[in-house]
Amino acid sequence: MATEPPAGRAPTTERPPGVERLWSGRVPELAADALAHRRLLDAGESARLDAFLRPSDRDAYAVAHVALRRLLGERLGRSPGSVTLDREPCTHCDGPHGRPVVPGGAVHFSLSHTEGIVLIALASAPVGVDVEVVPSPKTIADIAGQLHPRERDELAALPAGDRAPAFARCWTRKESVLKAIGVGLNDGLRHPYVGTGPRPVVDPAWRLTDLETDPGYAAAVAVRTAG
């Protein structure tokens, strides 16, 4: 029997097309409950939880993975601890460390956590989510040169005060698509081109949506379209 879904909140007022469930939680509010339910994690997850040196990293991991198991258990009608998770082959070396999946593909999922916030999405097709802290000007200066040339030009044309939120939009859009594909940042940041403007660039292969989240953060979700 599945347990109750984790306490949290929807990060948007309207669920994006193709997404079955969006869940977001603030780590400080949920860490104690997540650690109290660490028995829901499998042996590998428990070992990784114990390996964290910083309490903030440990808490974020616990909140993310306990919440994920509860959401998957609710979706699959199973107890959270009995949900089996696997990895697709790596797209670069075929090793067993590619995109995390539920065997059989009954549901697809993605999770992301950054300083104090966790974001999880469930969908019937490959999905990716990302949430990030809006970066500092120094971080933008260090990384912007790795983006697609059009994205670099778009950022350069903006007033200095508008670059941080635009960069954060671009970064989370790009990360969400790459997570859904299962390649991460292995191929760099030039592709895909997602744009830095108020709306994501339309790609017929993906439904890409910016998500509302806490001030000082940016978030996005990408779901593969049929075909």
GROMACS .gro file of N, CA and C in nm, residues 31-118:
model
  264
   31ALA      N    1   1.326   1.857   0.614
   31ALA     CA    2   1.442   1.772   0.639
   31ALA      C    3   1.420   1.674   0.754
   32ALA      N    4   1.363   1.721   0.865
   32ALA     CA    5   1.346   1.633   0.980
   32ALA      C    6   1.256   1.514   0.946
   33ASP      N    7   1.146   1.540   0.876
   33ASP     CA    8   1.056   1.433   0.837
   33ASP      C    9   1.124   1.336   0.740
   34ALA      N   10   1.199   1.390   0.644
   34ALA     CA   11   1.267   1.304   0.547
   34ALA      C   12   1.368   1.213   0.615
   35LEU      N   13   1.446   1.267   0.706
   35LEU     CA   14   1.546   1.186   0.776
   35LEU      C   15   1.480   1.081   0.864
   36ALA      N   16   1.365   1.115   0.920
   36ALA     CA   17   1.292   1.018   1.002
   36ALA      C   18   1.236   0.903   0.918
   37HIS      N   19   1.224   0.924   0.787
   37HIS     CA   20   1.171   0.821   0.697
   37HIS      C   21   1.279   0.769   0.600
   38ARG      N   22   1.404   0.778   0.639
   38ARG     CA   23   1.511   0.732   0.551
   38ARG      C   24   1.504   0.582   0.524
   39ARG      N   25   1.427   0.508   0.604
   39ARG     CA   26   1.410   0.365   0.579
   39ARG      C   27   1.346   0.338   0.443
   40LEU      N   28   1.282   0.439   0.383
   40LEU     CA   29   1.222   0.422   0.251
   40LEU      C   30   1.327   0.413   0.141
   41LEU      N   31   1.449   0.458   0.168
   41LEU     CA   32   1.555   0.457   0.068
   41LEU      C   33   1.613   0.317   0.052
   42ASP      N   34   1.669   0.290  -0.067
   42ASP     CA   35   1.736   0.160  -0.085
   42ASP      C   36   1.879   0.170  -0.031
   43ALA      N   37   1.951   0.060  -0.039
   43ALA     CA   38   2.085   0.054   0.021
   43ALA      C   39   2.180   0.155  -0.041
   44GLY      N   40   2.173   0.171  -0.174
   44GLY     CA   41   2.261   0.266  -0.240
   44GLY      C   42   2.232   0.409  -0.201
   45GLU      N   43   2.104   0.443  -0.192
   45GLU     CA   44   2.066   0.578  -0.151
   45GLU      C   45   2.107   0.605  -0.006
   46SER      N   46   2.089   0.506   0.080
   46SER     CA   47   2.128   0.523   0.220
   46SER      C   48   2.278   0.544   0.234
   47ALA      N   49   2.356   0.469   0.156
   47ALA     CA   50   2.501   0.485   0.161
   47ALA      C   51   2.542   0.624   0.115
   48ARG      N   52   2.478   0.671   0.010
   48ARG     CA   53   2.513   0.806  -0.038
   48ARG      C   54   2.472   0.912   0.063
   49LEU      N   55   2.357   0.893   0.127
   49LEU     CA   56   2.312   0.988   0.229
   49LEU      C   57   2.414   0.997   0.342
   50ASP      N   58   2.466   0.883   0.384
   50ASP     CA   59   2.563   0.881   0.493
   50ASP      C   60   2.697   0.940   0.455
   51ALA      N   61   2.724   0.948   0.324
   51ALA     CA   62   2.855   0.996   0.278
   51ALA      C   63   2.865   1.148   0.275
   52PHE      N   64   2.754   1.218   0.282
   52PHE     CA   65   2.760   1.364   0.276
   52PHE      C   66   2.827   1.419   0.401
   53LEU      N   67   2.914   1.517   0.382
   53LEU     CA   68   2.984   1.579   0.493
   53LEU      C   69   2.909   1.700   0.546
   54ARG      N   70   2.843   1.774   0.456
   54ARG     CA   71   2.770   1.894   0.499
   54ARG      C   72   2.625   1.860   0.529
   55PRO      N   73   2.576   1.898   0.647
   55PRO     CA   74   2.436   1.870   0.679
   55PRO      C   75   2.338   1.924   0.576
   56SER      N   76   2.366   2.039   0.517
   56SER     CA   77   2.274   2.095   0.418
   56SER      C   78   2.263   2.006   0.295
   57ASP      N   79   2.376   1.947   0.252
   57ASP     CA   80   2.373   1.855   0.138
   57ASP      C   81   2.299   1.727   0.174
   58ARG      N   82   2.324   1.677   0.294
   58ARG     CA   83   2.254   1.556   0.340
   58ARG      C   84   2.105   1.579   0.346
   59ASP      N   85   2.063   1.693   0.401
   59ASP     CA   86   1.921   1.722   0.414
   59ASP      C   87   1.854   1.733   0.278
   60ALA      N   88   1.918   1.802   0.184
   60ALA     CA   89   1.860   1.818   0.050
   60ALA      C   90   1.843   1.683  -0.018
   61TYR      N   91   1.945   1.598  -0.006
   61TYR     CA   92   1.936   1.465  -0.068
   61TYR      C   93   1.823   1.384  -0.004
   62ALA      N   94   1.813   1.389   0.128
   62ALA     CA   95   1.708   1.313   0.196
   62ALA      C   96   1.570   1.360   0.155
   63VAL      N   97   1.548   1.491   0.154
   63VAL     CA   98   1.418   1.545   0.114
   63VAL      C   99   1.385   1.503  -0.028
   64ALA      N  100   1.481   1.517  -0.119
   64ALA     CA  101   1.456   1.487  -0.260
   64ALA      C  102   1.422   1.339  -0.281
   65HIS      N  103   1.498   1.252  -0.222
   65HIS     CA  104   1.483   1.109  -0.254
   65HIS      C  105   1.371   1.043  -0.175
   66VAL      N  106   1.346   1.087  -0.053
   66VAL     CA  107   1.230   1.036   0.019
   66VAL      C  108   1.101   1.085  -0.049
   67ALA      N  109   1.097   1.212  -0.088
   67ALA     CA  110   0.980   1.264  -0.158
   67ALA      C  111   0.958   1.191  -0.291
   68LEU      N  112   1.067   1.167  -0.365
   68LEU     CA  113   1.054   1.097  -0.493
   68LEU      C  114   0.993   0.959  -0.472
   69ARG      N  115   1.040   0.885  -0.372
   69ARG     CA  116   0.987   0.751  -0.349
   69ARG      C  117   0.840   0.756  -0.308
   70ARG      N  118   0.804   0.854  -0.229
   70ARG     CA  119   0.663   0.867  -0.192
   70ARG      C  120   0.576   0.899  -0.312
   71LEU      N  121   0.623   0.989  -0.398
   71LEU     CA  122   0.546   1.025  -0.516
   71LEU      C  123   0.534   0.906  -0.613
   72LEU      N  124   0.643   0.833  -0.631
   72LEU     CA  125   0.638   0.716  -0.720
   72LEU      C  126   0.550   0.607  -0.660
   73GLY      N  127   0.558   0.588  -0.528
   73GLY     CA  128   0.472   0.490  -0.465
   73GLY      C  129   0.325   0.524  -0.483
   74GLU      N  130   0.291   0.653  -0.465
   74GLU     CA  131   0.153   0.698  -0.487
   74GLU      C  132   0.111   0.673  -0.631
   75ARG      N  133   0.199   0.708  -0.725
   75ARG     CA  134   0.166   0.694  -0.868
   75ARG      C  135   0.150   0.548  -0.910
   76LEU      N  136   0.233   0.459  -0.854
   76LEU     CA  137   0.234   0.320  -0.895
   76LEU      C  138   0.146   0.232  -0.808
   77GLY      N  139   0.091   0.288  -0.698
   77GLY     CA  140   0.010   0.209  -0.608
   77GLY      C  141   0.090   0.108  -0.530
   78ARG      N  142   0.212   0.146  -0.494
   78ARG     CA  143   0.301   0.055  -0.422
   78ARG      C  144   0.358   0.128  -0.301
   79SER      N  145   0.417   0.052  -0.209
   79SER     CA  146   0.485   0.114  -0.097
   79SER      C  147   0.611   0.183  -0.148
   80PRO      N  148   0.646   0.301  -0.098
   80PRO     CA  149   0.762   0.374  -0.149
   80PRO      C  150   0.892   0.295  -0.142
   81GLY      N  151   0.909   0.219  -0.035
   81GLY     CA  152   1.033   0.144  -0.021
   81GLY      C  153   1.048   0.029  -0.118
   82SER      N  154   0.936  -0.015  -0.179
   82SER     CA  155   0.943  -0.128  -0.272
   82SER      C  156   0.963  -0.084  -0.417
   83VAL      N  157   0.963   0.047  -0.441
   83VAL     CA  158   0.982   0.097  -0.578
   83VAL      C  159   1.127   0.075  -0.620
   84THR      N  160   1.146   0.008  -0.731
   84THR     CA  161   1.280  -0.019  -0.783
   84THR      C  162   1.320   0.091  -0.881
   85LEU      N  163   1.439   0.144  -0.864
   85LEU     CA  164   1.493   0.245  -0.955
   85LEU      C  165   1.615   0.189  -1.025
   86ASP      N  166   1.631   0.227  -1.150
   86ASP     CA  167   1.743   0.177  -1.230
   86ASP      C  168   1.803   0.292  -1.307
   87ARG      N  169   1.905   0.264  -1.385
   87ARG     CA  170   1.970   0.364  -1.469
   87ARG      C  171   1.975   0.315  -1.613
   88GLU      N  172   1.942   0.404  -1.707
   88GLU     CA  173   1.964   0.373  -1.847
   88GLU      C  174   2.114   0.374  -1.876
   89PRO      N  175   2.159   0.308  -1.982
   89PRO     CA  176   2.300   0.315  -2.018
   89PRO      C  177   2.342   0.459  -2.047
   90CYS      N  178   2.463   0.494  -2.009
   90CYS     CA  179   2.517   0.626  -2.038
   90CYS      C  180   2.524   0.647  -2.189
   91THR      N  181   2.485   0.765  -2.234
   91THR     CA  182   2.486   0.792  -2.378
   91THR      C  183   2.628   0.805  -2.434
   92HIS      N  184   2.728   0.817  -2.347
   92HIS     CA  185   2.866   0.833  -2.393
   92HIS      C  186   2.947   0.704  -2.384
   93CYS      N  187   2.925   0.624  -2.278
   93CYS     CA  188   3.011   0.507  -2.260
   93CYS      C  189   2.933   0.378  -2.239
   94ASP      N  190   2.799   0.386  -2.240
   94ASP     CA  191   2.712   0.270  -2.217
   94ASP      C  192   2.724   0.214  -2.076
   95GLY      N  193   2.790   0.287  -1.986
   95GLY     CA  194   2.797   0.243  -1.847
   95GLY      C  195   2.662   0.259  -1.778
   96PRO      N  196   2.645   0.194  -1.661
   96PRO     CA  197   2.515   0.195  -1.592
   96PRO      C  198   2.493   0.320  -1.507
   97HIS      N  199   2.514   0.436  -1.566
   97HIS     CA  200   2.499   0.559  -1.489
   97HIS      C  201   2.431   0.668  -1.573
   98GLY      N  202   2.337   0.625  -1.657
   98GLY     CA  203   2.262   0.720  -1.739
   98GLY      C  204   2.142   0.775  -1.664
   99ARG      N  205   2.039   0.810  -1.739
   99ARG     CA  206   1.919   0.872  -1.682
   99ARG      C  207   1.849   0.774  -1.587
  100PRO      N  208   1.813   0.819  -1.465
  100PRO     CA  209   1.742   0.729  -1.372
  100PRO      C  210   1.601   0.701  -1.422
  101VAL      N  211   1.558   0.576  -1.407
  101VAL     CA  212   1.428   0.533  -1.460
  101VAL      C  213   1.362   0.434  -1.365
  102VAL      N  214   1.230   0.420  -1.381
  102VAL     CA  215   1.156   0.309  -1.322
  102VAL      C  216   1.156   0.197  -1.426
  103PRO      N  217   1.205   0.078  -1.394
  103PRO     CA  218   1.206  -0.030  -1.493
  103PRO      C  219   1.068  -0.054  -1.553
  104GLY      N  220   1.065  -0.070  -1.683
  104GLY     CA  221   0.939  -0.092  -1.752
  104GLY      C  222   0.875   0.035  -1.805
  105GLY      N  223   0.921   0.152  -1.759
  105GLY     CA  224   0.873   0.279  -1.812
  105GLY      C  225   0.730   0.314  -1.777
  106ALA      N  226   0.679   0.261  -1.664
  106ALA     CA  227   0.541   0.294  -1.626
  106ALA      C  228   0.525   0.443  -1.600
  107VAL      N  229   0.629   0.507  -1.554
  107VAL     CA  230   0.628   0.651  -1.531
  107VAL      C  231   0.771   0.701  -1.543
  108HIS      N  232   0.787   0.823  -1.593
  108HIS     CA  233   0.918   0.887  -1.600
  108HIS      C  234   0.925   0.994  -1.494
  109PHE      N  235   1.045   1.024  -1.447
  109PHE     CA  236   1.060   1.122  -1.340
  109PHE      C  237   1.191   1.197  -1.355
  110SER      N  238   1.197   1.310  -1.288
  110SER     CA  239   1.321   1.387  -1.279
  110SER      C  240   1.317   1.465  -1.149
  111LEU      N  241   1.434   1.482  -1.088
  111LEU     CA  242   1.440   1.563  -0.967
  111LEU      C  243   1.559   1.656  -0.974
  112SER      N  244   1.548   1.765  -0.901
  112SER     CA  245   1.655   1.864  -0.893
  112SER      C  246   1.651   1.926  -0.755
  113HIS      N  247   1.768   1.955  -0.699
  113HIS     CA  248   1.771   2.031  -0.575
  113HIS      C  249   1.890   2.125  -0.576
  114THR      N  250   1.866   2.239  -0.519
  114THR     CA  251   1.969   2.341  -0.505
  114THR      C  252   1.962   2.394  -0.363
  115GLU      N  253   2.016   2.509  -0.336
  115GLU     CA  254   2.025   2.560  -0.200
  115GLU      C  255   1.887   2.582  -0.139
  116GLY      N  256   1.837   2.481  -0.070
  116GLY     CA  257   1.714   2.496   0.006
  116GLY      C  258   1.586   2.455  -0.062
  117ILE      N  259   1.589   2.418  -0.190
  117ILE     CA  260   1.466   2.385  -0.264
  117ILE      C  261   1.485   2.254  -0.341
  118VAL      N  262   1.379   2.173  -0.341
  118VAL     CA  263   1.374   2.050  -0.419
  118VAL      C  264   1.258   2.060  -0.518
   0.00000   0.00000   0.00000
